[in-house]
Amino acid sequence: MTESVTIKVDGMVCAACQAHVQHALDGTPGVSKAAVNLMTGQAVVAFDPRAVTPEKLVESIRGTGYDASLPRSGRTAIEEQEEREREQVAEARELTIKAAVSFAAGAVAMGASMTYMHSVPVQWGLAALTVFVMTWAGGRIYTGAWKSVRHGSADMNALVALGTGAAFLYSLAVTVAPRFFHSRGIAADVYYEAAVLILAFVVAGRALEARAKRQTTSALRKLIHLQPPSARVVRQGNERESNESEVPLVSVQTGETIVVRPGEKIPVDGEVIDGTSYIDESMLTGEPAPVKKERGDTVIGGTVNTTGSFRYRATALGEASVLARIVSLMRQAQGSRAPIERLADKISGVFVPVVVALALATFAGWILAGGGVVRGATAAVAVLIIACPCAMGLAVPTAVMVASGRGAEMGLLIKGGEALEKLRGVDTVVLDKTGTVTEGKPRVTATTLDDAALRLAAAAERRSEHPLARAVVEFGESRGIHVPDTQDFRSVTGKGVWARVEDCDILGGNEAFLREQGVDANGPGVLVAINGKYAGSLQVSDPVRHDSPAAIAELRRAGLEIVLLTGDVQATADAVAREVGIQRVIAGVLPGGKVAEIRKLQQQGRRVAMVGDGINDAPALAQADIGIAMGSGTDIAIEAGDVTLLRSGLSGVAHAILLSRATWQVMRQNLVWALGYNVLAIPAAAFGFLSPVIASAAMAASSVSVVGNSLRLKRFLAERKPPAR
């Protein structure tokens, strides 16, 4: 028995912070999986409630020196995201103000130091100014440093605190006892401006990070803003227009009748009860063409009514709505971790102690080389400042966040970093036929049944959920036949149905099924037997989706092998494959057999993506390396696969794979930059080529550059040349 909880973690500022919290959770008894995300400031933990409680998990995080809290109950994913947006805006504004004031203070300190370096009153004034900046603008840095050191988990805050603290304490010592330094031949110079400007650059870097982070969640903001604040509801059971009332969205109840006029947003999910219109679902599904809606059709909250006016019954509110489920899934995806992050974790876990050791070695080296205390201390402080592992912690999460947001804009729901990383390695795409390559809306084109037999066959098929069964029922109803009730019913997956109708035994299914039941029958289509005797057949056609040939051609251009896997007969499967350009076909396979076929491909060393409807193909989706569920804005199989296609059609499969490849490239670029920056910058600082102030500016620039590189994915166009794997 496993439960999951999302814990808010405050105070993480770098990869080392993330690694310490991750290590603490991984070591907590009862935790099966934990994903700590620096970008979102959250930890998603899967745990055994018999072994550990959420409160104990919070204590484990607090034991590392970071604050943690459980989410408030009763709130939807949309409400939680709105609160997070408000916090991000407030944080960015606060950091921007502090950075501006710190730069101004630094300019004053620099000017005063250059003009009145040895004036005692000026030095005391600069000391007071530095204390103000350190406590007001840098207060969180020193508080965080103290907490992390006290709990044995030093992080970026500790490095900044050591560097600026050393500069301040050295300057204060010069101010208090200048003769001590003069008597030993050391110039009594102060470096208050260095401490102030280092903090200014660090705080400015965090302000820019905060603003850039908000850009990574722009897709989520667009989704949240789709929801209108109110709805026009018909109350008290009276459906005359004069009794319509505008009410806040939170007041709408399930089952109430809602009126929507042209140009208005649909407030909540529901079912049309009268009227006809065309709905723009592009923001949710990526489908540009408005979709016709009439009585009995479902509508989604947040979509836009374009032309007609209609009434509908509210069916799903709050966290049960499609929009809330999509927002929840995106939040989970953006808070997830990609396997490549383990490399950053390993490095970050030992990074701070190694950097402190390098700083001490730098100081000692300069003393031994005769460079003096001041030059040695300056170089050591530069090493501490420039080595802060901010960029390393942002390298992968920023790419995952932007990619999942861009995917949502393209009608793709990708379940996080692990799915993205696996998706880019896919070399074989297995496609189900019905509802994936074809429309999944088969129609009866011919029958040899008379109306009496058709009436019984339609009754037998009515309780089945198979698309072919629905086609038989609709065909019977279109002939004006009244379909009776069944007395008993049994479905045999992948073969057919048996039913008892008006004291008759009815069989409907494929040739193999009827022969198994002792009926002498042959031929394609849906074969029907009544009381053990063959009665005739229905020929059914399921049109190929209009975009399937082009989508499959795009998959092949991307270097992927395509396999059509279906339970249909070989002749039908071959005909569909020829029409769409697929060369490898595996037909006549039951749902259990699909799992075996995928396993065979994996045993051959193939990395397999299975594309299916997310319900009948659930076992095969689970067996594949990546499961891709075909969904729609009204019936999303969110839990069925690693990727859900909101837009009808196969084009999203190629787009998802190409997006994953582009994301992988950005992840690697970010990690190479973050690691390469430190490899080059630390020696430069140690040998005195970089002052502490320049080092702080470079450190801030490295973090912002990583976020900026990830933001390039917002401009990803699936139609461009496919990125290499």
PDB file of N, CA and C in Angstrom, residues 423-459:
ATOM      1  N   LEU A 423      11.390   8.879 -23.678  1.00  0.00           N
ATOM      2  CA  LEU A 423      10.772   9.098 -24.984  1.00  0.00           C
ATOM      3  C   LEU A 423      11.806   9.387 -26.055  1.00  0.00           C
ATOM      4  N   ARG A 424      12.852  10.111 -25.686  1.00  0.00           N
ATOM      5  CA  ARG A 424      13.847  10.485 -26.711  1.00  0.00           C
ATOM      6  C   ARG A 424      14.633   9.267 -27.177  1.00  0.00           C
ATOM      7  N   GLY A 425      14.645   8.165 -26.381  1.00  0.00           N
ATOM      8  CA  GLY A 425      15.378   6.979 -26.769  1.00  0.00           C
ATOM      9  C   GLY A 425      14.569   5.964 -27.547  1.00  0.00           C
ATOM     10  N   VAL A 426      13.295   6.254 -27.805  1.00  0.00           N
ATOM     11  CA  VAL A 426      12.430   5.312 -28.517  1.00  0.00           C
ATOM     12  C   VAL A 426      12.924   5.117 -29.950  1.00  0.00           C
ATOM     13  N   ASP A 427      12.955   3.842 -30.398  1.00  0.00           N
ATOM     14  CA  ASP A 427      13.304   3.578 -31.797  1.00  0.00           C
ATOM     15  C   ASP A 427      12.217   2.803 -32.542  1.00  0.00           C
ATOM     16  N   THR A 428      11.191   2.330 -31.808  1.00  0.00           N
ATOM     17  CA  THR A 428      10.094   1.580 -32.422  1.00  0.00           C
ATOM     18  C   THR A 428       8.769   2.096 -31.875  1.00  0.00           C
ATOM     19  N   VAL A 429       7.841   2.407 -32.770  1.00  0.00           N
ATOM     20  CA  VAL A 429       6.521   2.872 -32.372  1.00  0.00           C
ATOM     21  C   VAL A 429       5.495   1.824 -32.805  1.00  0.00           C
ATOM     22  N   VAL A 430       4.780   1.272 -31.818  1.00  0.00           N
ATOM     23  CA  VAL A 430       3.746   0.276 -32.082  1.00  0.00           C
ATOM     24  C   VAL A 430       2.391   0.963 -32.016  1.00  0.00           C
ATOM     25  N   LEU A 431       1.602   0.821 -33.096  1.00  0.00           N
ATOM     26  CA  LEU A 431       0.324   1.499 -33.187  1.00  0.00           C
ATOM     27  C   LEU A 431      -0.834   0.504 -33.128  1.00  0.00           C
ATOM     28  N   ASP A 432      -1.778   0.752 -32.235  1.00  0.00           N
ATOM     29  CA  ASP A 432      -3.043   0.031 -32.302  1.00  0.00           C
ATOM     30  C   ASP A 432      -3.792   0.558 -33.524  1.00  0.00           C
ATOM     31  N   LYS A 433      -4.675  -0.252 -34.094  1.00  0.00           N
ATOM     32  CA  LYS A 433      -5.375   0.178 -35.313  1.00  0.00           C
ATOM     33  C   LYS A 433      -6.630   0.994 -34.995  1.00  0.00           C
ATOM     34  N   THR A 434      -7.598   0.361 -34.330  1.00  0.00           N
ATOM     35  CA  THR A 434      -8.906   0.986 -34.136  1.00  0.00           C
ATOM     36  C   THR A 434      -8.809   2.156 -33.162  1.00  0.00           C
ATOM     37  N   GLY A 435      -9.198   3.329 -33.606  1.00  0.00           N
ATOM     38  CA  GLY A 435      -9.192   4.523 -32.764  1.00  0.00           C
ATOM     39  C   GLY A 435      -7.856   5.207 -32.679  1.00  0.00           C
ATOM     40  N   THR A 436      -6.827   4.603 -33.281  1.00  0.00           N
ATOM     41  CA  THR A 436      -5.497   5.198 -33.272  1.00  0.00           C
ATOM     42  C   THR A 436      -5.095   5.586 -34.687  1.00  0.00           C
ATOM     43  N   VAL A 437      -4.936   4.582 -35.541  1.00  0.00           N
ATOM     44  CA  VAL A 437      -4.682   4.855 -36.963  1.00  0.00           C
ATOM     45  C   VAL A 437      -6.000   5.202 -37.665  1.00  0.00           C
ATOM     46  N   THR A 438      -7.058   4.525 -37.257  1.00  0.00           N
ATOM     47  CA  THR A 438      -8.389   4.811 -37.819  1.00  0.00           C
ATOM     48  C   THR A 438      -9.165   5.719 -36.871  1.00  0.00           C
ATOM     49  N   GLU A 439     -10.322   6.160 -37.308  1.00  0.00           N
ATOM     50  CA  GLU A 439     -11.112   7.100 -36.518  1.00  0.00           C
ATOM     51  C   GLU A 439     -11.717   6.469 -35.264  1.00  0.00           C
ATOM     52  N   GLY A 440     -11.846   5.150 -35.252  1.00  0.00           N
ATOM     53  CA  GLY A 440     -12.469   4.496 -34.115  1.00  0.00           C
ATOM     54  C   GLY A 440     -13.980   4.664 -34.105  1.00  0.00           C
ATOM     55  N   LYS A 441     -14.520   5.030 -35.275  1.00  0.00           N
ATOM     56  CA  LYS A 441     -15.974   5.186 -35.405  1.00  0.00           C
ATOM     57  C   LYS A 441     -16.444   4.341 -36.595  1.00  0.00           C
ATOM     58  N   PRO A 442     -16.387   3.012 -36.434  1.00  0.00           N
ATOM     59  CA  PRO A 442     -16.754   2.143 -37.558  1.00  0.00           C
ATOM     60  C   PRO A 442     -18.226   2.280 -37.934  1.00  0.00           C
ATOM     61  N   ARG A 443     -18.502   2.017 -39.206  1.00  0.00           N
ATOM     62  CA  ARG A 443     -19.872   2.085 -39.724  1.00  0.00           C
ATOM     63  C   ARG A 443     -20.172   0.809 -40.498  1.00  0.00           C
ATOM     64  N   VAL A 444     -21.395   0.314 -40.346  1.00  0.00           N
ATOM     65  CA  VAL A 444     -21.821  -0.864 -41.101  1.00  0.00           C
ATOM     66  C   VAL A 444     -22.075  -0.444 -42.544  1.00  0.00           C
ATOM     67  N   THR A 445     -21.431  -1.129 -43.457  1.00  0.00           N
ATOM     68  CA  THR A 445     -21.585  -0.771 -44.872  1.00  0.00           C
ATOM     69  C   THR A 445     -22.474  -1.755 -45.634  1.00  0.00           C
ATOM     70  N   ALA A 446     -22.631  -2.981 -45.099  1.00  0.00           N
ATOM     71  CA  ALA A 446     -23.478  -3.985 -45.764  1.00  0.00           C
ATOM     72  C   ALA A 446     -23.824  -5.073 -44.760  1.00  0.00           C
ATOM     73  N   THR A 447     -24.961  -5.778 -45.008  1.00  0.00           N
ATOM     74  CA  THR A 447     -25.355  -6.880 -44.137  1.00  0.00           C
ATOM     75  C   THR A 447     -26.159  -7.919 -44.923  1.00  0.00           C
ATOM     76  N   THR A 448     -26.050  -9.165 -44.477  1.00  0.00           N
ATOM     77  CA  THR A 448     -26.874 -10.242 -45.052  1.00  0.00           C
ATOM     78  C   THR A 448     -27.980 -10.659 -44.075  1.00  0.00           C
ATOM     79  N   LEU A 449     -28.093  -9.917 -42.966  1.00  0.00           N
ATOM     80  CA  LEU A 449     -29.121 -10.228 -41.964  1.00  0.00           C
ATOM     81  C   LEU A 449     -30.448  -9.624 -42.373  1.00  0.00           C
ATOM     82  N   ASP A 450     -31.545 -10.334 -42.108  1.00  0.00           N
ATOM     83  CA  ASP A 450     -32.854  -9.711 -42.269  1.00  0.00           C
ATOM     84  C   ASP A 450     -33.142  -8.888 -41.018  1.00  0.00           C
ATOM     85  N   ASP A 451     -34.223  -8.103 -41.035  1.00  0.00           N
ATOM     86  CA  ASP A 451     -34.501  -7.181 -39.933  1.00  0.00           C
ATOM     87  C   ASP A 451     -34.713  -7.908 -38.613  1.00  0.00           C
ATOM     88  N   ALA A 452     -35.307  -9.093 -38.651  1.00  0.00           N
ATOM     89  CA  ALA A 452     -35.562  -9.847 -37.415  1.00  0.00           C
ATOM     90  C   ALA A 452     -34.239 -10.262 -36.773  1.00  0.00           C
ATOM     91  N   ALA A 453     -33.326 -10.779 -37.594  1.00  0.00           N
ATOM     92  CA  ALA A 453     -32.023 -11.181 -37.066  1.00  0.00           C
ATOM     93  C   ALA A 453     -31.195  -9.965 -36.640  1.00  0.00           C
ATOM     94  N   LEU A 454     -31.291  -8.869 -37.405  1.00  0.00           N
ATOM     95  CA  LEU A 454     -30.572  -7.641 -37.063  1.00  0.00           C
ATOM     96  C   LEU A 454     -31.044  -7.099 -35.716  1.00  0.00           C
ATOM     97  N   ARG A 455     -32.345  -7.220 -35.460  1.00  0.00           N
ATOM     98  CA  ARG A 455     -32.919  -6.757 -34.187  1.00  0.00           C
ATOM     99  C   ARG A 455     -32.288  -7.504 -33.007  1.00  0.00           C
ATOM    100  N   LEU A 456     -32.135  -8.811 -33.118  1.00  0.00           N
ATOM    101  CA  LEU A 456     -31.547  -9.602 -32.052  1.00  0.00           C
ATOM    102  C   LEU A 456     -30.035  -9.344 -31.930  1.00  0.00           C
ATOM    103  N   ALA A 457     -29.370  -9.196 -33.080  1.00  0.00           N
ATOM    104  CA  ALA A 457     -27.924  -8.921 -33.057  1.00  0.00           C
ATOM    105  C   ALA A 457     -27.620  -7.580 -32.394  1.00  0.00           C
ATOM    106  N   ALA A 458     -28.428  -6.565 -32.726  1.00  0.00           N
ATOM    107  CA  ALA A 458     -28.233  -5.247 -32.117  1.00  0.00           C
ATOM    108  C   ALA A 458     -28.462  -5.301 -30.613  1.00  0.00           C
ATOM    109  N   ALA A 459     -29.449  -6.089 -30.174  1.00  0.00           N
ATOM    110  CA  ALA A 459     -29.703  -6.226 -28.737  1.00  0.00           C
ATOM    111  C   ALA A 459     -28.505  -6.855 -28.035  1.00  0.00           C
TER     112      ALA A 459
END
